[in-house]
Coordinates of C-alpha atoms in Angstrom, one line a residue:
X149 CA 1.7 -7.4 36.3
X150 CA 3.5 -8.6 33.2
X151 CA 7.2 -8.3 34.3
X152 CA 8.8 -9.0 30.9
X153 CA 6.3 -6.7 29.1
X154 CA 7.0 -3.9 31.6
X155 CA 10.7 -4.3 31.0
X156 CA 10.3 -4.2 27.2
X157 CA 8.0 -1.2 27.4
X158 CA 10.4 0.6 29.7
X159 CA 13.3 -0.1 27.3
X160 CA 11.3 1.3 24.4
X161 CA 10.4 4.4 26.4
X162 CA 14.1 4.9 27.3
X163 CA 15.1 4.6 23.7
X164 CA 12.6 7.2 22.6
X165 CA 14.0 9.6 25.3
X166 CA 17.6 9.0 24.0
X167 CA 16.9 9.0 20.2
X168 CA 15.9 12.5 19.1
X169 CA 13.9 13.3 16.0
X170 CA 16.1 14.5 13.1
X171 CA 15.4 17.8 11.2
X172 CA 13.4 16.4 8.3
X173 CA 14.7 18.8 5.6
X174 CA 18.3 18.3 6.6
X175 CA 17.8 14.6 6.9
X176 CA 16.5 14.4 3.4
X177 CA 19.4 16.5 2.0
X178 CA 21.8 14.0 3.7
X179 CA 19.9 11.0 2.3
X180 CA 20.2 12.4 -1.2
X181 CA 23.9 13.0 -0.9
X182 CA 24.5 9.5 0.5
X183 CA 22.5 8.0 -2.4
X184 CA 24.4 9.9 -5.0
X185 CA 27.8 9.2 -3.3
X186 CA 27.1 5.5 -3.1
X187 CA 25.9 5.1 -6.7
X188 CA 28.2 7.6 -8.5
X189 CA 30.3 4.8 -10.0
X190 CA 27.4 2.7 -11.2
X191 CA 26.4 2.9 -14.9
X192 CA 23.4 5.0 -14.0
X193 CA 25.5 7.3 -11.8
X194 CA 28.0 7.8 -14.5
X195 CA 25.4 8.6 -17.2
X196 CA 23.7 11.2 -15.0
X197 CA 27.0 12.5 -13.6
X198 CA 26.3 12.0 -9.9
X199 CA 29.8 13.2 -9.1
X200 CA 29.1 16.6 -10.6
X201 CA 25.7 16.9 -8.9
X202 CA 27.5 16.3 -5.6
X203 CA 29.9 19.2 -6.3
X204 CA 27.1 21.7 -6.7
X205 CA 25.7 24.0 -3.9
X206 CA 22.1 22.8 -4.6
X207 CA 22.2 19.1 -5.3
X208 CA 18.5 18.7 -4.9
X209 CA 17.7 21.2 -7.7
X210 CA 20.4 19.9 -10.0
X211 CA 19.4 16.3 -9.4
X212 CA 15.8 17.1 -10.4
X213 CA 17.0 19.0 -13.5
X214 CA 19.4 16.2 -14.6
X215 CA 17.7 12.9 -13.9
X216 CA 14.3 12.2 -15.6
X217 CA 11.3 10.6 -14.0
X218 CA 11.0 6.9 -14.2
X219 CA 8.1 4.6 -13.8
X220 CA 8.6 0.8 -13.6
X221 CA 8.3 0.2 -17.3
X222 CA 10.8 2.9 -18.2
X223 CA 13.5 2.0 -15.6
X224 CA 13.1 -1.7 -16.4
X225 CA 13.4 -1.2 -20.1
X226 CA 16.4 1.1 -19.8
X227 CA 18.2 -0.2 -16.8
X228 CA 16.9 -3.0 -14.6
X229 CA 16.6 -5.6 -17.4
X230 CA 20.4 -5.6 -17.4
X231 CA 20.4 -7.1 -13.9
X232 CA 18.6 -10.2 -15.3
X233 CA 21.3 -10.4 -18.0
X234 CA 24.1 -10.8 -15.5
X235 CA 25.3 -7.2 -15.3
X236 CA 26.2 -5.5 -12.0
X237 CA 26.7 -2.0 -10.8
X238 CA 23.7 -0.9 -12.9
X239 CA 21.7 1.5 -10.8
X240 CA 23.2 0.5 -7.4
X241 CA 26.5 -1.1 -6.6
X242 CA 26.7 -4.9 -7.1
X243 CA 23.7 -7.1 -7.7
X244 CA 20.6 -7.3 -5.6
X245 CA 20.1 -10.6 -3.7
X246 CA 16.3 -10.3 -4.0
X247 CA 13.7 -9.1 -6.4
X248 CA 10.3 -8.1 -5.1
X249 CA 7.5 -9.4 -7.3
X250 CA 4.6 -7.0 -7.6
X251 CA 1.7 -7.4 -9.9
X252 CA 0.2 -4.5 -7.9
X253 CA -3.2 -3.7 -9.3
X254 CA -2.5 -3.7 -13.0
X255 CA -2.6 -7.2 -14.3
X256 CA -1.1 -10.7 -14.4
X257 CA 2.5 -9.8 -15.3
X258 CA 4.8 -9.3 -12.3
X259 CA 7.1 -6.4 -11.9
X260 CA 10.6 -7.4 -10.6
X261 CA 11.8 -4.6 -8.3
X262 CA 15.4 -5.0 -6.9
X263 CA 15.8 -5.3 -3.2
X264 CA 19.3 -4.8 -1.8
X265 CA 20.7 -5.8 1.5
X266 CA 20.9 -2.1 2.3
X267 CA 17.1 -1.8 1.7
X268 CA 16.4 -4.8 3.9
X269 CA 18.5 -3.1 6.7
X270 CA 16.5 0.0 6.2
X271 CA 13.2 -1.9 6.4
X272 CA 14.3 -3.6 9.6
X273 CA 15.4 -0.2 11.1
X274 CA 12.1 1.4 10.2
X275 CA 10.3 -1.6 11.6
X276 CA 12.1 -1.1 15.0
X277 CA 11.2 2.6 14.8
X278 CA 7.6 1.7 14.4
X279 CA 7.6 -0.8 17.2
X280 CA 9.1 1.9 19.5
X281 CA 6.2 4.2 18.8
X282 CA 3.7 1.6 20.2
X283 CA 4.2 3.1 23.6
X284 CA 2.4 6.2 22.3
X285 CA -0.8 4.2 22.0
X286 CA -1.4 3.6 25.7
X287 CA -1.1 -0.2 25.4
X288 CA -0.8 -2.3 28.6
X289 CA 2.5 -3.8 29.5
X290 CA 1.4 -7.4 28.8
X291 CA 0.7 -6.5 25.2
X292 CA 4.5 -6.5 24.6
X293 CA 4.6 -10.2 25.5
X294 CA 1.9 -11.3 23.0
X295 CA 2.5 -12.8 19.6
X296 CA 2.0 -11.0 16.2
X297 CA 0.2 -12.5 13.2
X298 CA 1.8 -11.3 10.1
X299 CA -0.3 -12.2 7.1
X300 CA 1.8 -11.6 4.0
X301 CA 2.9 -13.6 1.0
X302 CA 4.7 -16.9 1.1
X303 CA 8.3 -16.9 2.6
X304 CA 9.2 -19.8 0.4
X305 CA 11.1 -17.6 -2.1
X306 CA 11.9 -18.7 -5.7
X307 CA 15.5 -19.3 -6.5
X308 CA 16.4 -17.6 -9.8
X309 CA 20.1 -17.9 -10.6
X310 CA 22.0 -15.8 -8.1
X311 CA 19.0 -14.2 -6.5
X312 CA 15.6 -15.0 -4.9
X313 CA 12.2 -13.7 -5.8
X314 CA 9.0 -13.2 -3.9
X315 CA 6.6 -10.5 -2.7
X316 CA 8.2 -7.9 -0.3
X317 CA 6.1 -9.1 2.6
X318 CA 7.5 -12.6 2.1
X319 CA 11.1 -11.3 1.6
X320 CA 10.8 -9.2 4.8
X321 CA 9.3 -12.1 6.8
X322 CA 12.1 -14.5 5.7
X323 CA 14.6 -12.0 7.0
X324 CA 13.1 -11.2 10.4
X325 CA 15.6 -10.9 13.3
X326 CA 16.3 -14.0 15.3
X327 CA 15.0 -12.4 18.5
X328 CA 11.6 -11.7 16.9
X329 CA 10.9 -15.2 15.7
X330 CA 9.4 -16.3 19.0
X331 CA 6.7 -13.6 18.6
X332 CA 6.1 -14.2 14.9
X333 CA 3.1 -16.1 13.8
X334 CA 2.0 -18.2 11.9
X335 CA 5.7 -19.3 12.1
X336 CA 8.2 -20.4 9.5
X337 CA 6.6 -23.7 8.4
X338 CA 3.1 -22.3 7.7
X339 CA 4.4 -19.1 6.2
X340 CA 6.2 -21.1 3.5
X341 CA 2.9 -22.5 2.2
X342 CA 2.4 -20.8 -1.2
X343 CA -1.3 -21.6 -1.7
X344 CA -3.1 -18.9 0.2
X345 CA -6.2 -21.0 1.0
X346 CA -4.1 -23.8 2.4
X347 CA -2.1 -21.4 4.5
X348 CA -5.2 -19.9 5.9
X349 CA -6.6 -23.4 6.6
X350 CA -3.4 -24.2 8.7
X351 CA -3.7 -20.8 10.5
X352 CA -7.3 -21.7 11.4
X353 CA -6.4 -25.2 12.7
X354 CA -3.6 -23.8 14.9
X355 CA -5.3 -20.5 15.9
X356 CA -6.2 -21.5 19.5
X357 CA -2.6 -22.5 20.2
X358 CA -1.5 -18.9 19.8
X359 CA -1.9 -15.8 22.0
X360 CA -2.2 -13.1 19.3
X361 CA -1.9 -9.5 20.4
X362 CA -1.5 -7.9 17.1
X363 CA -2.3 -8.4 13.4
X364 CA -0.3 -7.1 10.4
X365 CA -1.3 -7.2 6.8
X366 CA -3.6 -5.8 4.0
X367 CA -7.1 -5.3 5.3
X368 CA -9.0 -7.3 2.6
X369 CA -6.9 -10.5 3.1
X370 CA -6.8 -10.1 6.8
X371 CA -10.6 -9.9 7.0
X372 CA -10.9 -13.0 4.9
X373 CA -8.5 -14.9 7.1
X374 CA -10.3 -13.8 10.3
X375 CA -13.6 -15.0 8.8
X376 CA -12.1 -18.4 8.1
X377 CA -10.7 -18.7 11.7
X378 CA -14.0 -17.6 13.2
X379 CA -16.0 -20.1 11.0
X380 CA -13.6 -23.0 11.7
X381 CA -14.0 -22.6 15.4
X382 CA -17.7 -21.8 15.2
X383 CA -17.0 -18.6 17.1
X384 CA -19.1 -15.3 17.2
X385 CA -16.0 -13.1 16.7
X386 CA -12.2 -13.3 16.6
X387 CA -11.9 -12.2 20.3
X388 CA -13.4 -15.6 21.3
X389 CA -10.2 -17.2 19.8
X390 CA -7.7 -14.4 20.5
X391 CA -9.0 -12.5 23.6
X392 CA -5.8 -10.4 23.9
X393 CA -6.0 -9.0 20.3
X394 CA -5.5 -5.3 20.7
X395 CA -3.8 -3.9 17.5
X396 CA -4.1 -4.2 13.8
X397 CA -1.2 -2.8 11.8
X398 CA -2.8 -2.1 8.4
X399 CA -0.8 -1.6 5.2
X400 CA -0.9 -1.3 1.5
X401 CA -4.3 0.5 1.1
X402 CA -6.5 2.9 3.0
X403 CA -8.2 1.1 5.9
X404 CA -11.4 3.2 5.9
X405 CA -13.3 1.3 3.2
X406 CA -12.9 -1.9 5.3
X407 CA -13.5 -0.4 8.7
X408 CA -17.1 -1.3 9.1
X409 CA -16.9 -4.9 7.8
X410 CA -13.6 -5.4 9.8
X411 CA -15.1 -4.2 13.0
X412 CA -18.0 -6.5 12.7
X413 CA -15.5 -9.4 13.3
X414 CA -14.5 -8.0 16.7
X415 CA -16.0 -8.2 20.2
X416 CA -14.7 -4.7 21.0
X417 CA -12.7 -2.0 19.2
X418 CA -8.9 -2.4 18.7
X419 CA -6.2 0.0 17.9
X420 CA -5.7 0.5 14.1
X421 CA -2.2 1.7 13.1
X422 CA -1.5 2.5 9.4
X423 CA 1.8 1.7 7.8
X424 CA 3.2 2.2 4.3
X425 CA 5.4 -0.7 3.3
X426 CA 5.7 -1.0 -0.5
X427 CA 7.8 -3.2 -2.8
X428 CA 10.1 -0.3 -3.1
X429 CA 10.7 0.3 0.7
X430 CA 9.1 1.1 4.0
X431 CA 8.0 4.7 3.4
X432 CA 6.0 5.8 6.4
X433 CA 4.1 4.7 9.6
X434 CA 1.6 6.1 12.0
X435 CA 3.5 7.5 15.0
X436 CA 0.7 8.7 17.3
X437 CA -3.0 7.9 18.1
X438 CA -4.3 11.5 17.7
X439 CA -4.2 11.2 13.9
X440 CA -4.6 8.5 11.2
X441 CA -1.8 10.1 9.2
X442 CA 1.6 8.5 8.8
X443 CA 5.1 10.0 9.4
X444 CA 7.4 9.8 6.4
X445 CA 10.7 8.0 7.2
X446 CA 13.0 10.9 6.2
X447 CA 16.4 9.5 7.4
X448 CA 16.6 6.0 6.2
X449 CA 17.6 5.4 2.6
X450 CA 14.7 7.0 0.8
X451 CA 14.7 10.5 -0.8
X452 CA 11.2 11.9 -1.5
X453 CA 10.0 14.4 -4.1
X454 CA 6.4 15.5 -4.7
X455 CA 4.7 16.4 -8.0
X456 CA 1.6 18.5 -7.6
X457 CA -1.5 16.4 -8.4
X458 CA -2.6 18.2 -11.5
X459 CA -4.5 16.3 -14.3
X460 CA -2.2 18.2 -16.8
X461 CA 0.8 16.3 -15.5
X462 CA -0.8 12.8 -15.7
X463 CA -0.6 10.7 -18.9
X464 CA -3.4 8.3 -19.8
X465 CA -1.3 5.3 -18.6
X466 CA -0.8 6.9 -15.1
X467 CA 2.8 8.0 -15.8
X468 CA 3.7 11.7 -15.5
X469 CA 4.8 14.2 -18.0
X470 CA 8.5 15.1 -18.3
X471 CA 7.8 18.8 -17.5
X472 CA 5.9 18.1 -14.3
X473 CA 7.5 20.2 -11.5
X474 CA 8.8 18.3 -8.4
X475 CA 8.9 19.8 -4.9
X476 CA 11.2 18.9 -2.0
X477 CA 10.0 18.2 1.5
X478 CA 10.9 21.8 2.3
X479 CA 8.4 23.1 -0.3
X480 CA 5.3 21.1 0.2
X481 CA 2.1 22.5 1.7
X482 CA -0.6 21.0 3.9
X483 CA -3.8 19.7 2.4
X484 CA -2.4 19.7 -1.1
X485 CA -2.3 16.5 -3.0
X486 CA 1.0 15.2 -4.5
X487 CA 2.2 12.4 -6.7
X488 CA 5.0 10.6 -4.8
X489 CA 8.4 10.2 -6.3
X490 CA 11.2 8.3 -4.6
X491 CA 14.9 7.5 -4.9
X492 CA 16.2 4.6 -2.9
X493 CA 19.0 2.4 -1.7
X494 CA 17.7 -0.3 -4.0
X495 CA 18.6 1.8 -7.1
X496 CA 15.2 3.3 -7.9
X497 CA 15.8 6.9 -9.2
X498 CA 13.1 9.6 -9.3
X499 CA 10.7 6.6 -9.4
X500 CA 6.9 7.0 -9.7
X501 CA 5.7 4.6 -7.1
X502 CA 2.1 5.2 -8.3
X503 CA 0.6 6.6 -5.1
X504 CA -0.8 10.1 -4.4
X505 CA -0.4 11.6 -0.9
X506 CA -1.6 14.6 1.0
X507 CA 0.2 16.3 3.8
X508 CA -1.9 16.7 7.0
X509 CA 1.0 18.2 9.0
X510 CA 4.1 19.5 7.3
X511 CA 6.0 20.2 10.5
X512 CA 5.6 16.5 11.5
X513 CA 6.0 15.4 7.8
X514 CA 2.8 13.4 8.2
X515 CA 0.9 12.2 5.1
X516 CA -2.2 10.2 4.1
X517 CA -2.3 8.1 1.0
X518 CA -5.1 9.5 -1.2
X519 CA -5.1 7.2 -4.2
X520 CA -3.2 5.9 -7.2
X521 CA -2.3 7.8 -10.4
X522 CA -3.7 4.9 -12.4
X523 CA -7.0 5.1 -10.4
X524 CA -7.5 8.7 -11.3
X525 CA -10.8 8.8 -13.2
X526 CA -10.8 11.8 -15.4
X527 CA -12.8 10.9 -18.5
X528 CA -14.9 13.9 -19.5
X529 CA -13.3 16.0 -16.8
X530 CA -14.8 14.2 -13.7
X531 CA -11.4 14.3 -11.9
X532 CA -12.2 11.6 -9.3
X533 CA -9.4 10.4 -7.1
X534 CA -9.7 7.3 -5.0
X535 CA -10.0 9.2 -1.7
X536 CA -13.1 10.9 -3.1
X537 CA -14.5 7.5 -4.1
X538 CA -13.7 6.0 -0.7
X539 CA -15.5 9.0 1.0
X540 CA -18.6 8.5 -1.2
X541 CA -18.8 4.8 -0.5
X542 CA -18.5 5.4 3.2
X543 CA -21.4 7.8 2.9
X544 CA -23.4 4.9 1.3
X545 CA -22.5 2.6 4.2
X546 CA -24.0 5.2 6.6
X547 CA -27.1 6.0 4.5
X548 CA -28.0 2.3 3.8
X549 CA -26.6 0.8 7.0
X550 CA -24.5 -1.7 5.1
X551 CA -20.9 -2.8 4.6
X552 CA -19.2 -2.2 1.2
X553 CA -15.5 -3.3 1.6
X554 CA -14.8 -3.5 -2.2
X555 CA -15.7 -1.5 -5.3
X556 CA -14.5 -0.8 -8.8
X557 CA -15.6 1.7 -11.5
X558 CA -15.1 2.4 -15.1
X559 CA -16.1 5.2 -17.5
X560 CA -18.1 3.5 -20.2
X561 CA -19.6 4.8 -23.5
X562 CA -23.1 3.6 -23.9
X563 CA -25.0 4.7 -27.1
X564 CA -22.5 7.6 -27.5
X565 CA -22.8 8.9 -24.0
X566 CA -20.5 8.4 -21.0
X567 CA -21.6 6.8 -17.8
X568 CA -19.7 5.8 -14.7
X569 CA -20.4 2.2 -14.2
X570 CA -19.8 0.9 -10.6
X571 CA -19.7 -2.5 -9.0
X572 CA -20.1 -2.5 -5.2
X573 CA -19.1 -5.5 -3.1
X574 CA -21.7 -6.0 -0.4
X575 CA -23.6 -8.9 1.3
X576 CA -26.6 -6.6 1.8
X577 CA -29.6 -6.6 -0.5
X578 CA -29.8 -3.1 -1.8
X579 CA -31.8 -1.2 -4.5
X580 CA -29.2 -0.5 -7.1
X581 CA -31.1 2.5 -8.5
X582 CA -31.4 4.2 -5.1
X583 CA -27.7 3.4 -4.4
X584 CA -26.7 4.9 -7.7
X585 CA -28.7 8.1 -7.0
X586 CA -27.1 8.4 -3.5
X587 CA -23.6 7.8 -4.8
X588 CA -24.1 10.4 -7.6
X589 CA -25.2 12.9 -5.0
X590 CA -22.3 12.2 -2.6
X591 CA -19.8 12.6 -5.4
X592 CA -21.4 15.9 -6.5
X593 CA -21.0 17.3 -3.0
X594 CA -17.5 16.0 -2.6
X595 CA -16.1 17.1 -6.0
X596 CA -17.0 20.3 -7.9
X597 CA -15.3 19.0 -11.1
X598 CA -17.5 15.9 -11.0
X599 CA -20.6 18.0 -10.5
X600 CA -19.7 20.1 -13.6
X601 CA -19.0 16.9 -15.6
X602 CA -22.4 15.5 -14.6
X603 CA -24.1 18.6 -16.0
X604 CA -22.4 18.1 -19.3
X605 CA -20.7 15.1 -20.9
X606 CA -21.1 12.6 -18.0
X607 CA -24.7 11.4 -18.4
X608 CA -25.2 9.3 -15.3
X609 CA -24.2 6.7 -12.8
X610 CA -24.9 3.0 -13.0
X611 CA -24.5 0.7 -9.9
X612 CA -24.6 -3.1 -9.5
X613 CA -24.1 -4.8 -6.2
X614 CA -22.4 -8.1 -6.0
X615 CA -20.8 -10.4 -3.4
X616 CA -17.4 -9.1 -2.1
X617 CA -16.1 -12.7 -2.7
X618 CA -16.2 -12.1 -6.5
X619 CA -13.6 -9.4 -6.1
X620 CA -11.3 -11.8 -4.3
X621 CA -11.9 -14.5 -6.8
X622 CA -11.1 -12.1 -9.6
X623 CA -7.7 -11.4 -7.9
X624 CA -7.1 -15.1 -7.5
X625 CA -7.8 -15.7 -11.2
X626 CA -5.8 -12.7 -12.5
X627 CA -3.0 -12.5 -10.0
X628 CA -3.1 -14.6 -6.8
X629 CA -4.7 -14.5 -3.4
X630 CA -3.1 -12.8 -0.4
X631 CA 0.1 -10.9 0.0
X632 CA 0.4 -7.5 -1.6
X633 CA -2.4 -8.0 -4.1
X634 CA -4.9 -5.2 -4.2
X635 CA -8.1 -4.7 -6.2
X636 CA -8.0 -2.1 -9.0
X637 CA -10.5 0.6 -8.2
X638 CA -10.6 2.1 -11.7
X639 CA -10.6 0.0 -14.9
X640 CA -10.4 1.0 -18.5
X641 CA -13.1 -0.2 -20.9
X642 CA -11.2 -3.3 -22.1
X643 CA -10.4 -4.5 -18.6
X644 CA -14.0 -3.7 -17.4
X645 CA -15.4 -5.9 -20.2
X646 CA -13.2 -8.8 -18.9
X647 CA -14.4 -8.0 -15.4
X648 CA -18.1 -8.2 -16.4
X649 CA -17.5 -11.4 -18.3
X650 CA -15.9 -12.9 -15.2
X651 CA -18.8 -11.8 -13.0
X652 CA -21.4 -13.4 -15.4
X653 CA -19.4 -16.6 -15.3
X654 CA -19.1 -16.6 -11.5
X655 CA -22.8 -16.0 -11.1
X656 CA -23.8 -18.8 -13.5
X657 CA -21.5 -21.2 -11.7
X658 CA -23.0 -20.3 -8.3

């Protein structure tokens, strides 16, 4: 019997009995009031008259009517750029000690998103909440004595004047509580290595010295790391190196596209727990094993609004129209898709984070991430969201008994007609024409708008299968490896031409 693990598990159980769940709607109302109160004397708060909003009987409605939507480009151009010019009290009191670098899925240039001490406190608090829910997953007591492999970006942050910069995973890992450092792997020294390949090499070399019970990171990069560790030790699977591995806390993207390839690296199934940690904050986490949905964090520094996912509200660049209606948590409905809008303790206001979500359980405020507004493929009315694409690719995995962890698609005009041109990342030898027909059929069944488009302006589907490694090398060439970097699922014609040129170059070199 693991005595220490039993004590830790008992303390977590006791905490859960003492700490009661807040009323979600009331908690959100309180969060908005605290945000407005704290920021009312900033330049942003003065311009949008936060003090007057606070004096109204319905601050949520007045806030929505007064403050416009912002995506990163707009809030940076109008407000956040001032922080880099030495100003303070811009959209949040003082100056942020950190900026989260996020190239996201859109290109080489990094976004610089402010991260305040208040936000770091909120992330830590939510992290503790998430750990406390692990007892819901029927894990043995000795699990709570094992080490956790957190595979994020480098913790060697860049000094830029009076602040530091790095990806949010690196910022968070560099601020972990002292009591957690004994459990945290790969440890401070290896985590500071900026080069992803070198960091993974060090992890592989040291892997057998650690007793890893849990993994945490983005699935694509976690999978690559596990393959390197397995290859280095000439093992059949990762459980030969880490026999006590029982949990993978996945974040950043949907896990389902990686499920089949990820599971092939294991000797037996492990518990998969989804989390939603973005550069802008820790938004949600999976609280219970009966669902793959995540519970929104409603009482910890983030105010949520939800724009109905309607093509009429989405601009070609993925931003949303000024007249798009926003709903509060009290107004959302189950199984409806929404564009997520957040206001935070880092001074993001009515901010388009870029993700779309669907409520699976309104009473529990549980969501699933369904895609990205920039990955919404609506050329000639096909109205394809990423979750529909993921579902179709999973159908291909079943039909052709293969693993397809990566894909990207573009609507291309060929001889005056539109086609959806797909690249699927797989190590399996497949007949591209048969895969294209199966993919087309799966999308027709999943999406009536796609079916209508295929009967009219969308002439067909083209598929090419390539090695998944080309997707990772593309990210390395355009952004960098590891961390928060994710592959763009939908490309415009210009980017797709660059992508195809990159593929041709890679295939010639190999």
